[in-house]
Short mmCIF file of C-alpha atoms in Angstrom, two decimals:
data_model
loop_
_atom_site.label_atom_id
_atom_site.label_comp_id
_atom_site.label_asym_id
_atom_site.label_seq_id
_atom_site.Cartn_x
_atom_site.Cartn_y
_atom_site.Cartn_z
CA MET S 1 0.00 0.00 0.00
CA PRO S 2 1.43 3.45 -0.91
CA SER S 3 2.40 5.81 1.88
CA PRO S 4 0.58 9.12 2.52
CA ARG S 5 3.61 11.02 1.20
CA GLU S 6 3.56 9.06 -2.06
CA LEU S 7 -0.19 9.64 -2.45
CA ARG S 8 0.26 13.40 -1.91
CA ARG S 9 3.01 13.45 -4.52
CA ARG S 10 0.85 11.63 -7.04
CA ILE S 11 -2.09 13.96 -6.37
CA ARG S 12 0.10 17.04 -6.92
CA SER S 13 1.51 15.55 -10.14
CA ILE S 14 -1.91 14.67 -11.58
CA THR S 15 -3.30 18.07 -10.56
CA SER S 16 -0.54 19.76 -12.58
CA THR S 17 -1.35 17.54 -15.57
CA ALA S 18 -5.07 18.35 -15.25
CA GLN S 19 -4.28 22.09 -15.29
CA ILE S 20 -2.29 21.64 -18.51
CA THR S 21 -4.98 19.58 -20.26
CA ARG S 22 -7.64 22.05 -19.11
CA ALA S 23 -5.67 24.95 -20.62
CA MET S 24 -5.20 23.01 -23.88
CA GLN S 25 -8.93 22.22 -23.91
CA MET S 26 -9.80 25.93 -23.65
CA VAL S 27 -7.35 26.87 -26.42
CA ALA S 28 -8.68 24.09 -28.69
CA ALA S 29 -12.28 25.13 -27.96
CA SER S 30 -11.53 28.69 -29.06
CA LYS S 31 -9.85 27.52 -32.29
CA MET S 32 -12.57 24.90 -32.81
CA ARG S 33 -15.38 27.45 -32.97
CA LYS S 34 -13.57 29.48 -35.63
CA ALA S 35 -12.60 26.39 -37.66
CA GLN S 36 -16.11 24.91 -37.52
CA GLN S 37 -17.73 28.17 -38.58
CA ALA S 38 -15.32 28.58 -41.50
CA ALA S 39 -15.98 25.02 -42.71
CA LEU S 40 -19.76 25.34 -42.41
CA ASP S 41 -19.87 28.78 -44.07
CA PHE S 42 -17.87 27.50 -47.07
CA ARG S 43 -20.00 24.40 -47.72
CA PRO S 44 -22.88 26.05 -49.67
CA PHE S 45 -20.39 27.71 -52.04
CA ALA S 46 -18.46 24.47 -52.55
CA ARG S 47 -21.69 22.58 -53.32
CA LEU S 48 -22.71 25.27 -55.82
CA VAL S 49 -19.35 25.08 -57.60
CA TYR S 50 -19.69 21.29 -57.74
CA ARG S 51 -23.13 21.63 -59.40
CA ILE S 52 -21.66 24.05 -61.94
CA GLN S 53 -18.82 21.63 -62.66
CA ARG S 54 -21.18 18.70 -63.18
CA ALA S 55 -23.55 20.75 -65.33
CA ALA S 56 -20.68 21.92 -67.53
CA THR S 57 -18.77 18.65 -67.88
CA THR S 58 -21.84 16.52 -68.66
CA ARG S 59 -22.79 18.88 -71.51
CA MET S 60 -19.46 18.57 -73.26
CA VAL S 61 -20.12 17.00 -76.66
CA GLU S 62 -17.39 17.82 -79.14
CA PHE S 63 -14.72 18.93 -76.69
CA SER S 64 -12.62 17.02 -74.19
CA HIS S 65 -10.38 18.59 -71.54
CA PRO S 66 -7.18 16.90 -70.28
CA LEU S 67 -8.34 17.22 -66.65
CA ILE S 68 -11.42 15.10 -67.46
CA GLU S 69 -9.61 12.40 -69.40
CA LYS S 70 -10.07 8.94 -67.87
CA ARG S 71 -7.14 6.56 -68.20
CA GLU S 72 -6.30 3.07 -67.03
CA VAL S 73 -4.89 3.47 -63.54
CA ARG S 74 -1.32 2.21 -63.47
CA LYS S 75 -0.10 4.80 -60.98
CA ARG S 76 -2.00 7.12 -58.70
CA ALA S 77 -1.31 10.07 -56.45
CA VAL S 78 -2.95 10.54 -53.07
CA ILE S 79 -3.35 13.96 -51.46
CA LEU S 80 -3.12 13.09 -47.76
CA VAL S 81 -4.46 15.86 -45.52
CA GLY S 82 -3.44 15.26 -41.91
CA ALA S 83 -3.09 17.26 -38.73
CA ASP S 84 -0.12 19.38 -37.76
CA LYS S 85 -0.05 18.06 -34.18
CA GLY S 86 -1.13 15.08 -32.14
CA LEU S 87 -3.26 14.97 -28.99
CA CYS S 88 -6.43 14.66 -31.06
CA GLY S 89 -7.62 11.17 -30.19
CA ALA S 90 -7.93 8.62 -32.98
CA LEU S 91 -8.19 11.24 -35.73
CA ASN S 92 -4.75 10.68 -37.25
CA SER S 93 -4.70 6.90 -36.75
CA ASN S 94 -8.07 6.49 -38.53
CA LEU S 95 -6.85 8.66 -41.40
CA PHE S 96 -3.53 6.84 -41.80
CA ARG S 97 -5.23 3.44 -41.59
CA LEU S 98 -7.22 4.43 -44.69
CA ALA S 99 -4.12 5.80 -46.45
CA ALA S 100 -2.21 2.58 -45.74
CA GLN S 101 -4.65 0.63 -47.92
CA PHE S 102 -3.10 2.07 -51.12
CA ASP S 103 -0.41 0.00 -52.82
CA PRO S 104 2.93 1.64 -51.94
CA GLN S 105 4.48 0.44 -55.20
CA THR S 106 2.02 2.30 -57.42
CA THR S 107 1.10 5.27 -55.19
CA VAL S 108 2.85 8.58 -54.58
CA PHE S 109 1.74 10.89 -51.79
CA ILE S 110 1.21 14.63 -51.67
CA THR S 111 0.96 15.58 -48.01
CA ALA S 112 -0.59 18.53 -46.20
CA GLY S 113 0.20 18.76 -42.51
CA ARG S 114 3.25 17.58 -40.54
CA LYS S 115 1.64 14.38 -39.25
CA ALA S 116 0.83 13.27 -42.82
CA ALA S 117 4.44 13.79 -43.92
CA GLN S 118 5.70 11.90 -40.86
CA PHE S 119 3.41 8.98 -41.68
CA VAL S 120 4.71 8.74 -45.26
CA ALA S 121 8.32 8.89 -44.06
CA ALA S 122 7.77 6.34 -41.28
CA THR S 123 6.11 3.83 -43.64
CA ARG S 124 8.74 4.40 -46.36
CA ARG S 125 6.22 5.38 -49.02
CA GLN S 126 6.88 7.63 -51.99
CA LEU S 127 6.55 11.34 -51.19
CA ALA S 128 6.05 13.61 -54.18
CA ALA S 129 5.61 16.89 -52.29
CA GLU S 130 4.98 18.22 -48.80
CA PHE S 131 2.78 21.25 -48.08
CA ALA S 132 1.85 23.10 -44.91
CA TYR S 133 -1.39 24.84 -43.96
CA GLY S 134 -2.20 26.91 -40.89
CA ASP S 135 -4.95 26.98 -38.29
CA GLU S 136 -6.94 29.14 -40.70
CA PRO S 137 -6.41 27.54 -44.16
CA ARG S 138 -6.03 30.09 -46.92
CA TYR S 139 -6.92 29.85 -50.60
CA PRO S 140 -3.30 30.21 -51.85
CA GLU S 141 -2.34 27.14 -49.79
CA ALA S 142 -5.09 25.13 -51.47
CA ARG S 143 -4.14 26.48 -54.90
CA ALA S 144 -0.54 25.27 -54.47
CA ILE S 145 -1.66 21.74 -53.57
CA ALA S 146 -4.25 21.52 -56.35
CA GLY S 147 -1.82 22.95 -58.91
CA PHE S 148 0.89 20.40 -58.09
CA ALA S 149 -1.57 17.48 -58.30
CA ALA S 150 -2.97 18.76 -61.60
CA ASP S 151 0.56 19.05 -63.06
CA LEU S 152 1.28 15.40 -62.18
CA PHE S 153 -1.95 14.36 -63.89
CA LEU S 154 -1.46 16.52 -66.98
CA LYS S 155 2.12 15.28 -67.43
CA LYS S 156 0.73 11.72 -67.21
CA GLU S 157 3.04 10.88 -64.33
CA VAL S 158 -0.08 9.58 -62.57
CA ASP S 159 -3.37 8.33 -64.01
CA GLU S 160 -5.58 9.17 -61.04
CA VAL S 161 -5.49 11.50 -58.04
CA ARG S 162 -7.46 10.82 -54.86
CA MET S 163 -7.94 12.91 -51.74
CA VAL S 164 -7.68 11.22 -48.32
CA ALA S 165 -8.83 13.55 -45.56
CA THR S 166 -11.04 13.82 -42.50
CA GLN S 167 -14.54 15.15 -42.97
CA PHE S 168 -16.08 17.22 -40.21
CA ILE S 169 -19.52 15.89 -39.24
CA ASN S 170 -19.96 17.49 -35.81
CA THR S 171 -17.93 18.16 -32.67
CA LEU S 172 -17.98 14.52 -31.61
CA THR S 173 -17.83 12.87 -35.04
CA GLN S 174 -15.18 13.05 -37.76
CA ARG S 175 -14.85 10.56 -40.60
CA ALA S 176 -11.84 9.60 -42.73
CA LEU S 177 -12.73 9.61 -46.45
CA SER S 178 -11.09 8.72 -49.74
CA LEU S 179 -12.51 11.03 -52.42
CA GLU S 180 -12.20 11.31 -56.20
CA PHE S 181 -10.10 14.31 -57.28
CA LEU S 182 -8.75 13.73 -60.79
CA PRO S 183 -9.97 13.14 -63.41
CA VAL S 184 -12.67 15.70 -62.68
CA GLY S 185 -16.07 14.07 -62.36
CA GLU S 186 -18.64 12.85 -59.89
CA ILE S 187 -17.74 12.72 -56.17
CA LYS S 188 -19.41 9.66 -54.67
CA ALA S 189 -18.12 9.21 -51.11
CA LEU S 190 -18.88 12.63 -49.62
CA GLU S 191 -21.58 13.18 -46.98
CA VAL S 192 -22.99 16.38 -45.52
CA PRO S 193 -24.67 16.42 -42.09
CA GLY S 194 -28.40 17.06 -42.29
CA VAL S 195 -28.46 16.54 -46.05
CA ASP S 196 -29.09 13.30 -47.91
CA LEU S 197 -26.23 14.06 -50.26
CA ALA S 198 -26.30 10.66 -51.97
CA GLU S 199 -29.92 11.25 -52.97
CA GLU S 200 -29.11 14.82 -53.96
CA VAL S 201 -26.17 13.75 -56.15
CA THR S 202 -28.23 10.96 -57.72
CA LYS S 203 -31.02 13.41 -58.50
CA LEU S 204 -28.54 15.88 -59.97
CA GLU S 205 -26.96 13.20 -62.19
CA GLU S 206 -30.40 12.07 -63.40
CA GLU S 207 -31.37 15.64 -64.21
CA LEU S 208 -28.16 16.16 -66.16
CA THR S 209 -28.53 12.84 -68.00
CA THR S 210 -32.11 13.51 -69.10
CA ASP S 211 -31.59 17.19 -69.84
CA THR S 212 -31.41 17.62 -73.61
CA THR S 213 -31.00 21.39 -73.52
CA GLU S 214 -28.38 22.56 -75.97
CA SER S 215 -25.48 24.36 -74.28
CA LEU S 216 -23.41 27.08 -75.86
CA PHE S 217 -20.05 27.98 -74.33
CA GLU S 218 -18.77 31.52 -74.82
CA PRO S 219 -16.21 32.55 -75.89
CA SER S 220 -15.45 28.82 -76.42
CA ALA S 221 -15.68 25.53 -74.56
CA GLU S 222 -11.90 25.41 -74.27
CA ALA S 223 -11.73 28.87 -72.69
CA VAL S 224 -14.56 28.10 -70.26
CA PHE S 225 -13.04 24.84 -69.05
CA ASP S 226 -9.52 26.25 -68.88
CA TYR S 227 -10.92 28.81 -66.45
CA LEU S 228 -13.47 26.66 -64.58
CA LEU S 229 -11.67 23.38 -63.87
CA PRO S 230 -8.49 24.69 -62.20
CA ARG S 231 -10.57 26.93 -59.95
CA TYR S 232 -12.93 24.08 -59.16
CA LEU S 233 -9.95 21.99 -58.02
CA ASN S 234 -8.63 24.87 -55.91
CA ILE S 235 -12.01 25.30 -54.20
CA TYR S 236 -12.28 21.52 -53.72
CA VAL S 237 -8.93 21.43 -51.88
CA HIS S 238 -9.75 24.57 -49.88
CA ALA S 239 -13.03 23.06 -48.67
CA THR S 240 -11.17 19.88 -47.72
CA LEU S 241 -8.55 21.81 -45.73
CA LEU S 242 -11.25 23.72 -43.86
CA SER S 243 -13.07 20.50 -43.00
CA ALA S 244 -9.84 18.79 -41.91
CA LYS S 245 -8.88 21.69 -39.64
CA ALA S 246 -12.37 21.76 -38.07
CA SER S 247 -12.07 18.01 -37.47
CA GLU S 248 -8.62 18.37 -35.92
CA GLN S 249 -9.60 21.13 -33.50
CA SER S 250 -12.83 19.36 -32.53
CA ALA S 251 -11.03 16.07 -31.88
CA ARG S 252 -8.34 17.85 -29.85
CA MET S 253 -10.90 19.69 -27.73
CA VAL S 254 -12.80 16.46 -27.01
CA GLY S 255 -9.54 14.60 -26.32
CA MET S 256 -8.31 17.23 -23.86
CA LYS S 257 -11.72 17.31 -22.14
CA ASN S 258 -11.62 13.54 -21.71
CA ALA S 259 -8.07 13.76 -20.37
CA THR S 260 -9.08 16.47 -17.88
CA ASP S 261 -12.09 14.47 -16.74
CA SER S 262 -9.96 11.35 -16.30
CA ALA S 263 -7.37 13.31 -14.30
CA ASN S 264 -10.07 14.79 -12.06
CA GLY S 265 -11.53 11.32 -11.50
CA LEU S 266 -8.12 9.93 -10.62
CA ILE S 267 -7.48 12.84 -8.22
CA HIS S 268 -10.81 12.11 -6.52
CA ASP S 269 -9.94 8.42 -6.10
CA LEU S 270 -6.44 9.14 -4.80
CA THR S 271 -7.75 11.79 -2.40
CA LEU S 272 -10.29 9.30 -1.04
CA GLU S 273 -7.59 6.68 -0.64
CA TYR S 274 -5.31 9.22 1.06
CA ASN S 275 -8.05 10.27 3.48
CA LYS S 276 -8.85 6.65 4.34
CA LEU S 277 -5.18 5.91 4.98
CA ARG S 278 -4.75 9.06 7.04
CA GLN S 279 -7.87 8.30 9.07
CA GLY S 280 -6.63 4.74 9.62
CA ASN S 281 -3.27 6.01 10.89
CA ILE S 282 -4.99 8.47 13.24
CA THR S 283 -7.25 5.73 14.58
CA LYS S 284 -4.24 3.45 15.05
CA GLU S 285 -2.36 6.15 16.98
CA LEU S 286 -5.40 6.84 19.21
CA LEU S 287 -5.72 3.13 19.96
CA GLU S 288 -2.02 2.98 20.84
CA ILE S 289 -2.36 5.97 23.17
CA ALA S 290 -5.46 4.48 24.82
CA GLY S 291 -3.73 1.13 25.19
CA GLY S 292 -0.71 2.79 26.78
CA GLN S 293 -2.88 4.61 29.30
CA LEU S 294 -4.69 1.37 30.21
CA GLY S 295 -1.32 -0.30 30.73
CA ASN S 296 -0.17 2.45 33.07
CA ASP S 297 -3.37 2.16 35.10
#
């Protein structure tokens, strides 16, 4: 059984840890609110751009753009969007478990976030490029990532590009996803909270398939798609970065709250054990004093 001094030392140590995790929880909560709001505010615009992309690409008749060209997949690139730091529960491990399913012999990785780059290095996979993004992802950061991936695809160094990232559902739920990126087309795996997106996408595809309206591109189809598709990819990556950052901050806040609660529970148990031991020692001393007095009498 531990001594009272050892119990006091453990209580002081765990109390210090609880203060640290509580401070980290408050910092993460502040960043989480900003990140969540940014991700949620951007979603309607991203969905609108996706509808425009689908409406334009399905009406292409006599023109084909290199970013839409479908090829047999011999080699693929994966844009892996991870967190910059740990202490966010199972967020990174769930993401990297999904990324590990790709064949390392035929897959090159484009990473965003320090943890993603560390995963690729630790598993000895092929790293094509490493990018960083901050607590408030900016459009130029997304443009750099999308531009590099598009260059690999246009140069035919890869035949397909996929995006592996964490989608923000709510504060308690984040989901690792593997999404289609290039060639540009339909996105099938994405979900939006409160919206039956699968039904919405199916309905959109049916509308586009049955729509026989003639489309006229001005000044030309080539000019329209040269402008639209790169910007669609930039917005796609930007929306993914916002969602990933909201997921990271939410998972970190929940993780630090759980750590603080566990520390407080452990402090309560140790304090109870310390009080019981202290009370037992006091009782023992009183009995010894009483016994000594009886012996003297």
